[in-house]
Every structure is written in structure tokens, then in C-alpha cells.
CSV table of C-alpha atoms and ligand atoms in Angstrom, one decimal:
chain,number,residue,atom,x,y,z
A,1332,UNK,CA,-19.3,-16.3,4.6
A,1333,UNK,CA,-17.7,-13.4,6.5
A,1334,UNK,CA,-18.2,-9.8,5.5
A,1335,UNK,CA,-15.1,-7.5,5.2
A,1336,UNK,CA,-15.2,-3.8,5.2
A,1337,UNK,CA,-12.5,-2.4,3.1
A,1338,UNK,CA,-11.8,1.4,3.7
A,1339,UNK,CA,-9.9,3.0,0.8
A,1340,UNK,CA,-11.3,0.0,-1.3
A,1341,UNK,CA,-11.3,1.9,-4.6
A,1342,UNK,CA,-7.7,2.9,-4.2
A,1343,UNK,CA,-4.6,1.2,-5.6
A,1344,UNK,CA,-3.9,-1.5,-3.0
A,1345,UNK,CA,-7.6,-1.6,-1.8
A,1346,UNK,CA,-9.0,-2.5,-5.3
A,1347,UNK,CA,-6.6,-5.4,-5.7
A,1348,UNK,CA,-7.5,-6.5,-2.3
A,1349,UNK,CA,-11.2,-6.5,-3.0
A,1350,UNK,CA,-10.7,-8.7,-6.1
A,1351,UNK,CA,-8.8,-11.3,-4.1
A,1352,UNK,CA,-11.3,-11.2,-1.2
A,1353,UNK,CA,-14.2,-11.7,-3.6
A,1354,UNK,CA,-12.3,-14.6,-5.2
A,1355,UNK,CA,-11.7,-16.2,-1.8
A,1356,UNK,CA,-15.5,-16.0,-1.1
A,1357,UNK,CA,-15.8,-13.1,1.1
A,1358,UNK,CA,-18.6,-10.5,1.1
A,1359,UNK,CA,-17.0,-7.1,0.5
A,1360,UNK,CA,-18.3,-3.7,1.5
A,1361,UNK,CA,-16.2,-0.8,0.2
A,1362,UNK,CA,-16.0,2.6,1.9
A,1363,UNK,CA,-14.1,5.4,0.2
A,1364,UNK,CA,-14.5,9.3,-0.1
A,1365,UNK,CA,-13.1,9.1,-3.6
A,1366,UNK,CA,-10.4,11.7,-2.8
A,1367,UNK,CA,-7.7,9.7,-4.7
A,1368,UNK,CA,-9.8,7.1,-6.7
A,1369,UNK,CA,-12.9,6.8,-9.0
A,1370,UNK,CA,-16.2,5.1,-8.5
A,1371,UNK,CA,-15.4,3.4,-11.9
A,1372,UNK,CA,-13.0,1.1,-10.1
A,1373,UNK,CA,-16.0,-0.8,-8.7
A,1374,UNK,CA,-17.0,-1.7,-12.3
A,1375,UNK,CA,-13.5,-2.8,-13.0
A,1376,UNK,CA,-13.5,-5.0,-9.8
A,1377,UNK,CA,-16.8,-6.5,-11.0
A,1378,UNK,CA,-15.3,-7.1,-14.6
A,1379,UNK,CA,-12.4,-9.1,-13.1
A,1380,UNK,CA,-14.2,-10.9,-10.2
A,1381,UNK,CA,-17.9,-11.0,-11.3
A,1382,UNK,CA,-19.1,-9.1,-8.2
A,1383,UNK,CA,-19.6,-5.5,-7.7
A,1384,UNK,CA,-19.0,-4.7,-4.0
A,1385,UNK,CA,-21.4,-2.8,-2.0
A,1386,UNK,CA,-20.3,0.9,-1.8
A,1387,UNK,CA,-20.4,3.8,0.6
A,1388,UNK,CA,-19.1,7.0,-0.5
A,1389,UNK,CA,-18.2,8.1,3.0
A,1390,UNK,CA,-15.3,9.9,4.8
A,1391,UNK,CA,-13.7,8.3,7.8
A,1392,UNK,CA,-13.8,11.8,9.4
A,1393,UNK,CA,-17.6,11.5,9.2
A,1394,UNK,CA,-18.7,9.6,12.5
A,1395,UNK,CA,-22.3,9.4,11.5
A,1396,UNK,CA,-21.4,8.0,8.0
A,1397,UNK,CA,-19.2,5.4,9.7
A,1398,UNK,CA,-22.0,4.4,12.1
A,1399,UNK,CA,-24.4,4.0,9.2
A,1400,UNK,CA,-22.0,1.6,7.5
A,1401,UNK,CA,-21.8,-0.6,10.6
A,1402,UNK,CA,-25.6,-0.3,11.4
A,1403,UNK,CA,-26.5,-1.4,7.9
A,1404,UNK,CA,-24.0,-4.3,7.7
A,1405,UNK,CA,-22.7,-7.0,9.9
A,1406,UNK,CA,-19.0,-6.5,9.5
A,1407,UNK,CA,-16.8,-9.3,10.6
A,1408,UNK,CA,-13.5,-7.6,10.0
A,1409,UNK,CA,-12.1,-4.4,8.6
A,1410,UNK,CA,-9.1,-3.9,6.3
A,1411,UNK,CA,-8.2,-0.2,6.7
A,1412,UNK,CA,-6.4,1.4,3.6
A,1413,UNK,CA,-8.0,4.8,3.7
A,1414,UNK,CA,-5.6,7.6,4.2
A,1415,UNK,CA,-3.3,10.1,2.6
A,1416,UNK,CA,0.2,8.7,1.5
A,1417,UNK,CA,2.4,11.4,-0.1
A,1418,UNK,CA,5.5,11.9,2.0
A,1419,UNK,CA,6.4,15.2,0.6
A,1420,UNK,CA,3.0,16.6,0.8
A,1421,UNK,CA,2.8,15.5,4.4
A,1422,UNK,CA,5.7,17.7,5.2
A,1423,UNK,CA,3.8,20.7,3.7
A,1424,UNK,CA,0.5,20.1,5.3
A,1425,UNK,CA,1.0,18.0,8.5
A,1426,UNK,CA,-2.2,18.9,10.2
A,1427,UNK,CA,-4.2,17.7,7.2
A,1428,UNK,CA,-2.3,14.4,7.4
A,1429,UNK,CA,-2.6,14.1,11.1
A,1430,UNK,CA,-6.5,14.8,10.9
A,1431,UNK,CA,-7.1,12.4,8.1
A,1432,UNK,CA,-4.7,9.5,9.0
A,1433,UNK,CA,-5.0,9.7,12.9
A,1434,UNK,CA,-8.5,11.3,13.7
A,1435,UNK,CA,-10.1,9.5,10.8
A,1436,UNK,CA,-8.7,6.2,11.9
A,1437,UNK,CA,-9.6,6.7,15.6
A,1438,UNK,CA,-13.2,7.4,14.4
A,1439,UNK,CA,-13.1,4.1,12.5
A,1440,UNK,CA,-11.7,2.2,15.5
A,1441,UNK,CA,-14.5,3.7,17.7
A,1442,UNK,CA,-17.2,2.7,15.2
A,1443,UNK,CA,-15.8,-0.8,15.2
A,1444,UNK,CA,-15.8,-1.0,19.0
A,1445,UNK,CA,-19.3,0.3,19.2
A,1446,UNK,CA,-20.4,-2.3,16.7
A,1447,UNK,CA,-18.5,-5.1,18.4
A,1448,UNK,CA,-16.3,-5.6,15.4
A,1449,UNK,CA,-12.8,-6.0,16.9
A,1450,UNK,CA,-10.8,-7.6,14.1
A,1451,UNK,CA,-8.6,-5.2,11.9
A,1452,UNK,CA,-5.8,-5.4,9.3
A,1453,UNK,CA,-4.1,-2.0,9.2
A,1454,UNK,CA,-1.9,-0.6,6.2
A,1455,UNK,CA,1.4,0.4,7.9
A,1456,UNK,CA,4.6,0.9,6.0
A,1457,UNK,CA,8.3,0.1,6.1
A,1458,UNK,CA,8.7,3.7,6.6
A,1459,UNK,CA,8.3,3.1,10.3
A,1460,UNK,CA,11.9,1.5,10.4
A,1461,UNK,CA,13.4,4.9,9.6
A,1462,UNK,CA,17.1,4.4,8.7
A,1463,UNK,CA,17.5,0.7,9.6
A,1464,UNK,CA,20.8,-0.4,11.1
A,1465,UNK,CA,21.1,-3.4,8.8
A,1466,UNK,CA,19.2,-5.5,6.1
A,1467,UNK,CA,17.1,-7.6,5.9
A,1468,UNK,CA,14.8,-5.6,8.2
A,1469,UNK,CA,13.0,-7.7,10.9
A,1470,UNK,CA,9.9,-6.7,12.7
A,1471,UNK,CA,11.6,-6.4,16.0
A,1472,UNK,CA,13.9,-3.6,14.6
A,1473,UNK,CA,13.6,-0.2,16.4
A,1474,UNK,CA,11.1,2.1,14.8
A,1475,UNK,CA,11.3,6.0,14.1
A,1476,UNK,CA,10.1,8.3,11.6
A,1477,UNK,CA,11.4,11.3,9.6
A,1478,UNK,CA,8.2,12.8,8.2
A,1479,UNK,CA,4.5,13.4,9.3
A,1480,UNK,CA,3.2,10.6,7.0
A,1481,UNK,CA,5.5,8.1,8.7
A,1482,UNK,CA,4.6,9.4,12.0
A,1483,UNK,CA,0.8,8.9,11.2
A,1484,UNK,CA,1.6,5.1,10.5
A,1485,UNK,CA,3.7,4.8,13.7
A,1486,UNK,CA,1.1,6.5,15.8
A,1487,UNK,CA,-1.6,4.2,14.4
A,1488,UNK,CA,0.5,1.2,15.4
A,1489,UNK,CA,0.9,2.6,18.9
A,1490,UNK,CA,-2.9,3.4,19.2
A,1491,UNK,CA,-3.8,-0.1,18.1
A,1492,UNK,CA,-1.2,-1.7,20.4
A,1493,UNK,CA,-2.9,0.2,23.2
A,1494,UNK,CA,-6.3,-0.8,22.1
A,1495,UNK,CA,-5.3,-4.6,22.1
A,1496,UNK,CA,-4.0,-4.1,25.7
A,1497,UNK,CA,-7.1,-2.5,27.0
A,1498,UNK,CA,-9.5,-5.1,25.5
A,1499,UNK,CA,-8.2,-8.7,24.8
A,1500,UNK,CA,-11.0,-9.2,22.3
A,1501,UNK,CA,-9.3,-7.1,19.7
A,1502,UNK,CA,-7.2,-8.8,17.0
A,1503,UNK,CA,-5.0,-6.4,14.9
A,1504,UNK,CA,-2.6,-7.2,12.1
A,1505,UNK,CA,-0.2,-4.3,11.4
A,1506,UNK,CA,1.2,-5.0,7.9
A,1507,UNK,CA,4.3,-3.1,7.0
A,1508,UNK,CA,4.4,-2.9,3.2
A,1509,UNK,CA,7.7,-2.4,1.4
A,1510,UNK,CA,7.3,-1.0,-2.2
A,1511,UNK,CA,4.1,-2.0,-3.8
A,1512,UNK,CA,4.2,-1.7,-7.7
A,1513,UNK,CA,2.6,-3.4,-10.7
A,1514,UNK,CA,-1.0,-3.9,-11.5
A,1515,UNK,CA,-3.6,-6.6,-11.9
A,1516,UNK,CA,-2.7,-8.9,-15.0
A,1517,UNK,CA,-6.0,-7.9,-16.6
A,1518,UNK,CA,-4.8,-4.3,-17.0
A,1519,UNK,CA,-8.1,-3.2,-15.5
A,1520,UNK,CA,-7.0,-1.9,-12.2
A,1521,UNK,CA,-3.6,-0.3,-11.2
A,1522,UNK,CA,-2.0,2.8,-9.7
A,1523,UNK,CA,-3.2,6.2,-11.0
A,1524,UNK,CA,-1.0,8.7,-9.5
A,1525,UNK,CA,-2.1,12.4,-9.1
A,1526,UNK,CA,0.0,14.7,-11.1
A,1527,UNK,CA,3.8,14.0,-11.7
A,1528,UNK,CA,4.5,10.8,-9.8
A,1529,UNK,CA,7.2,10.9,-6.9
A,1530,UNK,CA,7.5,7.1,-6.8
A,1531,UNK,CA,9.9,5.3,-9.0
A,1532,UNK,CA,7.8,2.9,-11.1
A,1533,UNK,CA,4.9,5.3,-11.8
A,1534,UNK,CA,7.6,7.8,-13.0
A,1535,UNK,CA,9.3,5.3,-15.3
A,1536,UNK,CA,5.9,4.3,-16.7
A,1537,UNK,CA,5.5,7.9,-17.8
A,1538,UNK,CA,9.0,7.9,-19.4
A,1539,UNK,CA,8.0,4.7,-21.2
A,1540,UNK,CA,4.8,6.2,-22.6
A,1541,UNK,CA,6.5,9.4,-23.7
A,1542,UNK,CA,4.7,11.7,-21.1
A,1543,UNK,CA,8.1,12.4,-19.4
A,1544,UNK,CA,11.4,12.8,-21.0
A,1545,UNK,CA,13.8,10.9,-18.7
A,1546,UNK,CA,14.1,9.4,-15.3
A,1547,UNK,CA,16.0,11.4,-12.7
A,1548,UNK,CA,18.1,9.0,-10.7
A,1549,UNK,CA,18.4,10.3,-7.2
A,1550,UNK,CA,22.1,9.7,-6.6
A,1551,UNK,CA,24.6,6.9,-7.8
A,1552,UNK,CA,27.1,7.1,-4.9
A,1553,UNK,CA,25.3,4.9,-2.4
A,1554,UNK,CA,27.0,1.7,-1.2
A,1555,UNK,CA,25.0,-0.6,-3.3
A,1556,UNK,CA,25.5,-2.8,-6.3
A,1557,UNK,CA,25.6,0.2,-8.8
A,1558,UNK,CA,25.5,3.1,-6.5
A,1559,UNK,CA,21.7,3.8,-6.9
A,1560,UNK,CA,19.1,3.1,-4.1
A,1561,UNK,CA,18.0,-0.5,-3.4
A,1562,UNK,CA,14.3,-1.3,-2.5
A,1563,UNK,CA,12.2,-4.3,-1.9
A,1564,UNK,CA,9.6,-4.0,-4.6
A,1565,UNK,CA,6.5,-6.2,-4.3
A,1566,UNK,CA,3.8,-6.9,-6.8
A,1567,UNK,CA,0.5,-5.4,-5.6
A,1568,UNK,CA,-1.4,-8.7,-6.4
A,1569,UNK,CA,1.1,-10.5,-4.0
A,1570,UNK,CA,0.4,-7.8,-1.5
A,1571,UNK,CA,-3.4,-8.3,-1.8
A,1572,UNK,CA,-3.0,-12.0,-1.3
A,1573,UNK,CA,-1.1,-11.3,1.8
A,1574,UNK,CA,-4.2,-9.4,3.1
A,1575,UNK,CA,-6.3,-12.4,2.4
A,1576,UNK,CA,-4.0,-14.5,4.7
A,1577,UNK,CA,-3.9,-11.6,7.2
A,1578,UNK,CA,-7.6,-11.5,7.5
A,1579,UNK,CA,-7.8,-15.2,8.1
A,1580,UNK,CA,-5.2,-15.0,10.6
A,1581,UNK,CA,-6.7,-12.1,12.5
A,1582,UNK,CA,-10.1,-13.7,12.5
A,1583,UNK,CA,-8.6,-16.8,14.3
A,1584,UNK,CA,-6.3,-15.0,16.9
A,1585,UNK,CA,-6.3,-12.2,19.4
A,1586,UNK,CA,-3.8,-9.3,20.1
A,1587,UNK,CA,-1.5,-7.3,17.9
A,1588,UNK,CA,1.1,-8.6,15.5
A,1589,UNK,CA,3.5,-6.6,13.3
A,1590,UNK,CA,4.3,-8.3,9.9
A,1591,UNK,CA,6.5,-7.2,7.0
A,1592,UNK,CA,5.0,-7.7,3.6
A,1593,UNK,CA,8.0,-7.6,1.0
A,1594,UNK,CA,9.8,-10.2,-1.1
A,1595,UNK,CA,13.0,-10.2,0.8
A,1596,UNK,CA,14.9,-9.1,-2.5
A,1597,UNK,CA,16.4,-5.7,-3.1
A,1598,UNK,CA,16.7,-4.1,-6.6
A,1599,UNK,CA,18.5,-0.9,-7.5
A,1600,UNK,CA,17.0,2.0,-9.4
A,1601,UNK,CA,19.0,1.1,-12.6
A,1602,UNK,CA,17.9,-2.7,-12.2
A,1603,UNK,CA,14.3,-1.7,-12.1
A,1604,UNK,CA,14.8,0.7,-15.1
A,1605,UNK,CA,16.4,-2.2,-17.1
A,1606,UNK,CA,13.5,-4.6,-16.2
A,1607,UNK,CA,11.0,-1.9,-17.3
A,1608,UNK,CA,13.0,-1.5,-20.6
A,1609,UNK,CA,12.5,-5.3,-21.2
A,1610,UNK,CA,8.8,-4.9,-20.5
A,1611,UNK,CA,8.2,-2.0,-22.9
A,1612,UNK,CA,10.7,-3.1,-25.6
A,1613,UNK,CA,12.9,0.0,-25.8
A,1614,UNK,CA,15.6,1.9,-24.1
A,1615,UNK,CA,14.6,4.6,-21.6
A,1616,UNK,CA,16.6,7.8,-20.9
A,1617,UNK,CA,17.8,8.7,-17.5
A,1618,UNK,CA,20.1,11.3,-15.8
A,1619,UNK,CA,22.0,11.0,-12.7
A,1620,UNK,CA,21.0,13.7,-10.1
A,1621,UNK,CA,22.0,14.5,-6.5
A,1622,UNK,CA,20.6,12.4,-3.8
A,1623,UNK,CA,17.0,13.1,-2.7
A,1624,UNK,CA,16.9,14.3,0.9
A,1625,UNK,CA,15.7,11.8,3.4
A,1626,UNK,CA,16.4,8.6,1.1
A,1627,UNK,CA,18.2,5.7,2.5
A,1628,UNK,CA,20.6,3.5,0.6
A,1629,UNK,CA,19.1,0.0,0.9
A,1630,UNK,CA,15.9,-1.4,2.3
A,1631,UNK,CA,14.5,-4.9,2.0
A,1632,UNK,CA,12.4,-7.1,4.3
A,1633,UNK,CA,13.1,-10.2,6.4
A,1634,UNK,CA,10.0,-12.2,5.3
A,1635,UNK,CA,10.3,-15.2,7.8
A,1636,UNK,CA,7.5,-13.9,10.0
A,1637,UNK,CA,5.0,-13.6,7.3
A,1638,UNK,CA,5.9,-17.1,5.9
A,1639,UNK,CA,5.6,-18.6,9.4
A,1640,UNK,CA,2.5,-16.8,10.8
A,1641,UNK,CA,0.5,-16.3,7.6
A,1642,UNK,CA,1.9,-19.1,5.4
A,1643,UNK,CA,2.4,-16.3,2.8
A,1644,UNK,CA,5.3,-15.7,0.3
A,1645,UNK,CA,5.4,-13.2,-2.5
A,1646,UNK,CA,5.6,-15.2,-5.9
A,1647,UNK,CA,6.0,-12.5,-8.6
A,1648,UNK,CA,9.4,-11.1,-9.7
A,1649,UNK,CA,10.5,-7.8,-10.9
A,1650,UNK,CA,9.9,-8.6,-14.6
A,1651,UNK,CA,6.3,-9.6,-13.8
A,1652,UNK,CA,5.8,-6.4,-11.9
A,1653,UNK,CA,7.2,-4.2,-14.7
A,1654,UNK,CA,5.2,-6.1,-17.4
A,1655,UNK,CA,2.0,-5.7,-15.5
A,1656,UNK,CA,2.7,-2.0,-14.8
A,1657,UNK,CA,3.3,-1.4,-18.5
A,1658,UNK,CA,0.2,-3.3,-19.5
A,1659,UNK,CA,-1.9,-1.2,-17.2
A,1660,UNK,CA,-0.2,2.0,-18.4
A,1661,UNK,CA,-0.9,1.2,-22.1
A,1662,UNK,CA,-4.4,0.2,-21.5
A,1663,UNK,CA,-5.3,3.3,-19.3
A,1664,UNK,CA,-3.7,6.3,-20.8
A,1665,UNK,CA,-6.2,8.6,-19.0
A,1666,UNK,CA,-6.5,6.6,-15.7
A,1667,UNK,CA,-9.6,4.8,-14.6
A,1668,UNK,CA,-12.7,6.8,-15.4
B,3195,NAD,P1,-4.6,5.2,-2.6
B,3195,NAD,O1,-4.5,6.6,-2.4
B,3195,NAD,O2,-4.6,4.6,-3.9
B,3195,NAD,O3,-5.8,4.6,-1.7
B,3195,NAD,C1,-6.3,5.2,-0.6
B,3195,NAD,C2,-7.7,5.3,-0.7
B,3195,NAD,O4,-8.3,6.0,0.5
B,3195,NAD,C3,-8.2,6.3,-1.8
B,3195,NAD,O5,-9.1,5.7,-2.7
B,3195,NAD,C4,-8.8,7.6,-1.1
B,3195,NAD,O6,-9.8,8.1,-2.0
B,3195,NAD,C5,-9.3,7.0,0.2
B,3195,NAD,N1,-9.3,8.0,1.3
B,3195,NAD,C6,-8.3,8.9,1.7
B,3195,NAD,N2,-8.8,9.5,2.7
B,3195,NAD,C7,-10.0,9.1,3.0
B,3195,NAD,C8,-11.0,9.4,4.0
B,3195,NAD,N3,-10.8,10.4,4.9
B,3195,NAD,N4,-12.1,8.8,4.0
B,3195,NAD,C9,-12.3,7.8,3.0
B,3195,NAD,N5,-11.5,7.5,2.1
B,3195,NAD,C10,-10.3,8.1,2.1
B,3195,NAD,O7,-3.3,4.5,-1.7
B,3195,NAD,P2,-2.7,3.0,-1.7
B,3195,NAD,O8,-1.3,3.2,-2.5
B,3195,NAD,O9,-3.7,2.2,-2.1
B,3195,NAD,O10,-2.5,2.9,-0.1
B,3195,NAD,C11,-3.4,2.4,0.7
B,3195,NAD,C12,-2.7,2.3,2.1
B,3195,NAD,O11,-1.4,1.7,2.2
B,3195,NAD,C13,-2.5,3.7,2.7
B,3195,NAD,O12,-3.0,3.8,4.1
B,3195,NAD,C14,-1.0,3.9,2.5
B,3195,NAD,O13,-0.5,4.9,3.4
B,3195,NAD,C15,-0.5,2.6,2.8
B,3195,NAD,N6,0.8,2.4,2.1
B,3195,NAD,C16,0.9,2.5,0.8
B,3195,NAD,C17,2.1,2.4,0.2
B,3195,NAD,C18,2.4,2.5,-1.3
B,3195,NAD,O14,3.6,2.6,-1.7
B,3195,NAD,N7,1.4,2.6,-2.0
B,3195,NAD,C19,3.3,1.9,1.0
B,3195,NAD,C20,3.0,1.6,2.3
B,3195,NAD,C21,1.7,1.9,2.9
B,3196,UFG,N1,13.9,7.3,-7.3
B,3196,UFG,C1,14.6,7.8,-8.4
B,3196,UFG,N2,13.8,8.7,-9.2
B,3196,UFG,C2,12.6,8.9,-9.0
B,3196,UFG,C3,11.9,8.3,-7.9
B,3196,UFG,C4,12.6,7.4,-7.1
B,3196,UFG,O1,15.8,7.5,-8.5
B,3196,UFG,O2,12.0,9.7,-9.8
B,3196,UFG,C5,14.7,6.3,-6.4
B,3196,UFG,C6,14.6,6.7,-4.9
B,3196,UFG,O3,15.8,7.5,-4.8
B,3196,UFG,C7,14.7,5.3,-4.2
B,3196,UFG,C8,13.9,4.4,-5.1
B,3196,UFG,O4,14.0,5.1,-6.4
B,3196,UFG,O5,16.1,4.9,-4.2
B,3196,UFG,C9,12.4,4.2,-4.7
B,3196,UFG,O6,11.8,5.5,-4.5
B,3196,UFG,P1,10.2,5.6,-4.2
B,3196,UFG,O7,10.0,7.1,-4.1
B,3196,UFG,O8,9.5,4.8,-5.3
B,3196,UFG,O9,10.0,4.8,-2.9
B,3196,UFG,P2,10.7,5.1,-1.4
B,3196,UFG,O10,11.3,3.8,-1.1
B,3196,UFG,O11,11.4,6.4,-1.3
B,3196,UFG,O12,9.2,5.3,-0.5
B,3196,UFG,C10,8.3,4.3,-0.6
B,3196,UFG,C11,6.9,5.0,-0.4
B,3196,UFG,C12,6.7,5.6,1.0
B,3196,UFG,C13,7.1,4.6,2.1
B,3196,UFG,C14,8.6,4.0,1.8
B,3196,UFG,C15,8.9,3.0,2.8
B,3196,UFG,O13,6.7,5.9,-1.3
B,3196,UFG,O14,5.4,6.0,1.2
B,3196,UFG,O15,8.6,3.4,0.5
B,3196,UFG,O16,8.0,2.0,2.8
B,3196,UFG,F1,7.1,5.3,3.3
């Protein structure tokens, strides 16, 4: 069976993807510097899948460390999750973001090329669509960014497209995620945000468990169903399954492909809040605030390309996502340790 290197494999999306890779029969090697995750996640992956992945505590900025991973393992393909992801923080410390997400990624691509491993799945984001002219958003829509984090994603897309032009042996899938939420049904792995969450569902989870008092709803004067922002929330397990299909596709094709991973459905902030109320069984307080700068009204994916190319479609709905988020929150009050 093929061996897949998962960078950022102890992180939120990476850990769920490791579980699905192991279930699909792949050998998995995880590389992570544990900046935003814990080594205990590897035990959780083992509890779910029966296999503990081989682990390297390595930074993608460390070229020698990367070389060691490729020297010691015959890697057939890489799924590259490692990186920083906080939009607001990227505005404060752009150079740190460019160094980690661009320089670190280039190091990884160089190490891959040197080892003759030219098959890659990259974590991009719907943020590369900037403020889309219409919805649903198709992969051929124009791209633009409004913050350094988004720029690191778009630059990686450009870099990898250039790499594929320069060498036709490369195969790269650029997966543009919409809004991943939820957790594994076991409640053993999920998202553990650092500090007070910025994202909607991790914030609601803390209102539900009493750590935070109420949800601040950023604006209710958007042209949407109830005036609050609409997004395409996708269950992290669906997203992980999309990566299995993506790796299979990448191993059997050449060149670069851009693919949306979303459900194609949009939910408003209040709709998500109400779904979470159902999940946790009580009313949750909220206050309407001013709009958050940089937010757009509505964002959801056109999912046809993913269905056609990968044969993949999300199957979990918003109630499943909130149920699994709440289950993980209840079972892990102190995160994963
Ligand atoms: P995460 O922070 O949970 O996981 C990222 C992992 O990368 C962490 O375990 C962290 O320790 C590791 N890491 C960071 N810098 C590293 C470095 N220099 N060397 C080695 N490891 C390093 O984040 P996530 O939510 O799982 O996101 C995974 C990827 O998906 C990221 O690239 C992110 O930008 C992208 N993405 C996430 C979302 C989202 O909403 N979660 C949306 C779109 C795209
Ligand atoms: N929201 C609130 N209150 C909160 C948090 C969020 O009302 O406390 C609202 C936002 O205004 C927005 C929606 O909930 O309408 C979703 O907000 P998130 O912060 O959860 O997600 P975004 O869509 O703003 O951003 C996410 C990722 C980015 C990524 C972007 C596009 O966090 O990294 O999707 O893919 F770039």
C-alpha cells in the first residue's frame, strides 16, 4: 500500500484525515512541530483506527529535518496541512505568516522534488475568492485576497501551478476548503482553538459549555435570509474523506487541479446557532453587534467539480456537525492532552 506523509497531521483537519487514510489502508507518516496541537492526538488516532502513525516532531522550516523524513521513508504522496491559519493574527505578524506558510512550504516542495515524490494535496481555502461576484462559487472565479493569511494560500497555489508547468511529472490538487466544523463521531479528536475562538462554531461551543456568556453576532443587516452572514459549513469528516479521494486522484493524474470542498449549502449565523441549541438542548444567548471588518455576506461552493473529478460529495448536515462538535466539547473540556 502507498505511504502518505501528512504535514500538520496532529492538527484539526490533519488528524481526521489520518484516521480516514488508515481506514482506507494507507501507511501514514505524520510530521508536525506541535505548535498548535499535541502529541496525544496520535494516541487518539490509534484509539479510533487501531494504528498509531509514525511521527516526526519536525518543523517545515527545518530543511535537514525534512530531508531525514524523506530519507527514512519511501513517501508516495504528501498531504500538506502544516501552517498558521489565523486571519487576524496574520495582519499583525505578516512576516511570520509568510515565513511559515511560504518559506516552509517551499522547503517541503524542494524536499519532495529531491526525493522524487511529486504528488501533493495542498490545503487551500475559499478565502482565495476574496469577495465573490456571485454564489455558488466556481473554481474558475477570479481570485484575490484581503489579508496576509489569504495571500499565503494564493501564493502557494501560484507556486504549485508554476512547479507543474516546469515539470510535467508533478501532480497537485489544490483543495479550497469552505468552513470546516464538527468533530469525529467518537469525540476523541476535534478542534482545540488557542484562546478565545474567532470562528463561529468554536465560539458557540464555549457559550454552550458556559465558558463564554453570549455569542456576538457580527451584523444582521446583510442581504441574507435573516440578515446574518451565510457560509458553507462542512463536517470535518466529510472534508477528510475528500482528501482520500483527492490523494487517489492525484496518484493517477498529472498537473494541477483546483477543487472546492464544501457542501453547496449556505447557513446563516442564526441558523447555525439554532442548530447548536438543538444539539446541546438549551437556548443560547446572543447579541447583535456591528459588522466585522472584512466579512462578506454570503459564501458557498459550487460542488460539481469535486463530484465529477473526485466522485466525492459531502454527506453530513448542519445538525450532524453541531451534534459532533458538542459531543467533542463535552468530552474534552481541557482539550486533547
Ligand atoms: P491546525 O492548526 O489545527 O493544524 C495545523 C498543524 O500544522 C498544527 O498541528 C501545527 O502544529 C502544524 N504546524 C504549523 N506550522 C508548522 C511548521 N512550521 N512545521 C510543522 N508543523 C506546523 O489547522 P487546521 O484547521 O487543521 O488547518 C489545516 C490546514 O488547512 C491549514 O493549512 C489551514 O490554513 C487550512 N485551512 C483551514 C481552514 C479552517 O477553517 N480550519 C479553512 C481553510 C483552510
Ligand atoms: N461570526 C459571528 N460571531 C462570531 C464569529 C463569527 O457572528 O463570534 C460570523 C461571521 O461574521 C461570519 C460567520 O459567523 O458571518 C462565519 O465566521 P467564521 O469566522 O467562523 O468564518 P469565516 O467565514 O469568516 O472565515 C473562515 C476561516 C478563514 C477562511 C474563510 C474562507 O476562518 O480562515 O473561512 O474560507 F479564510
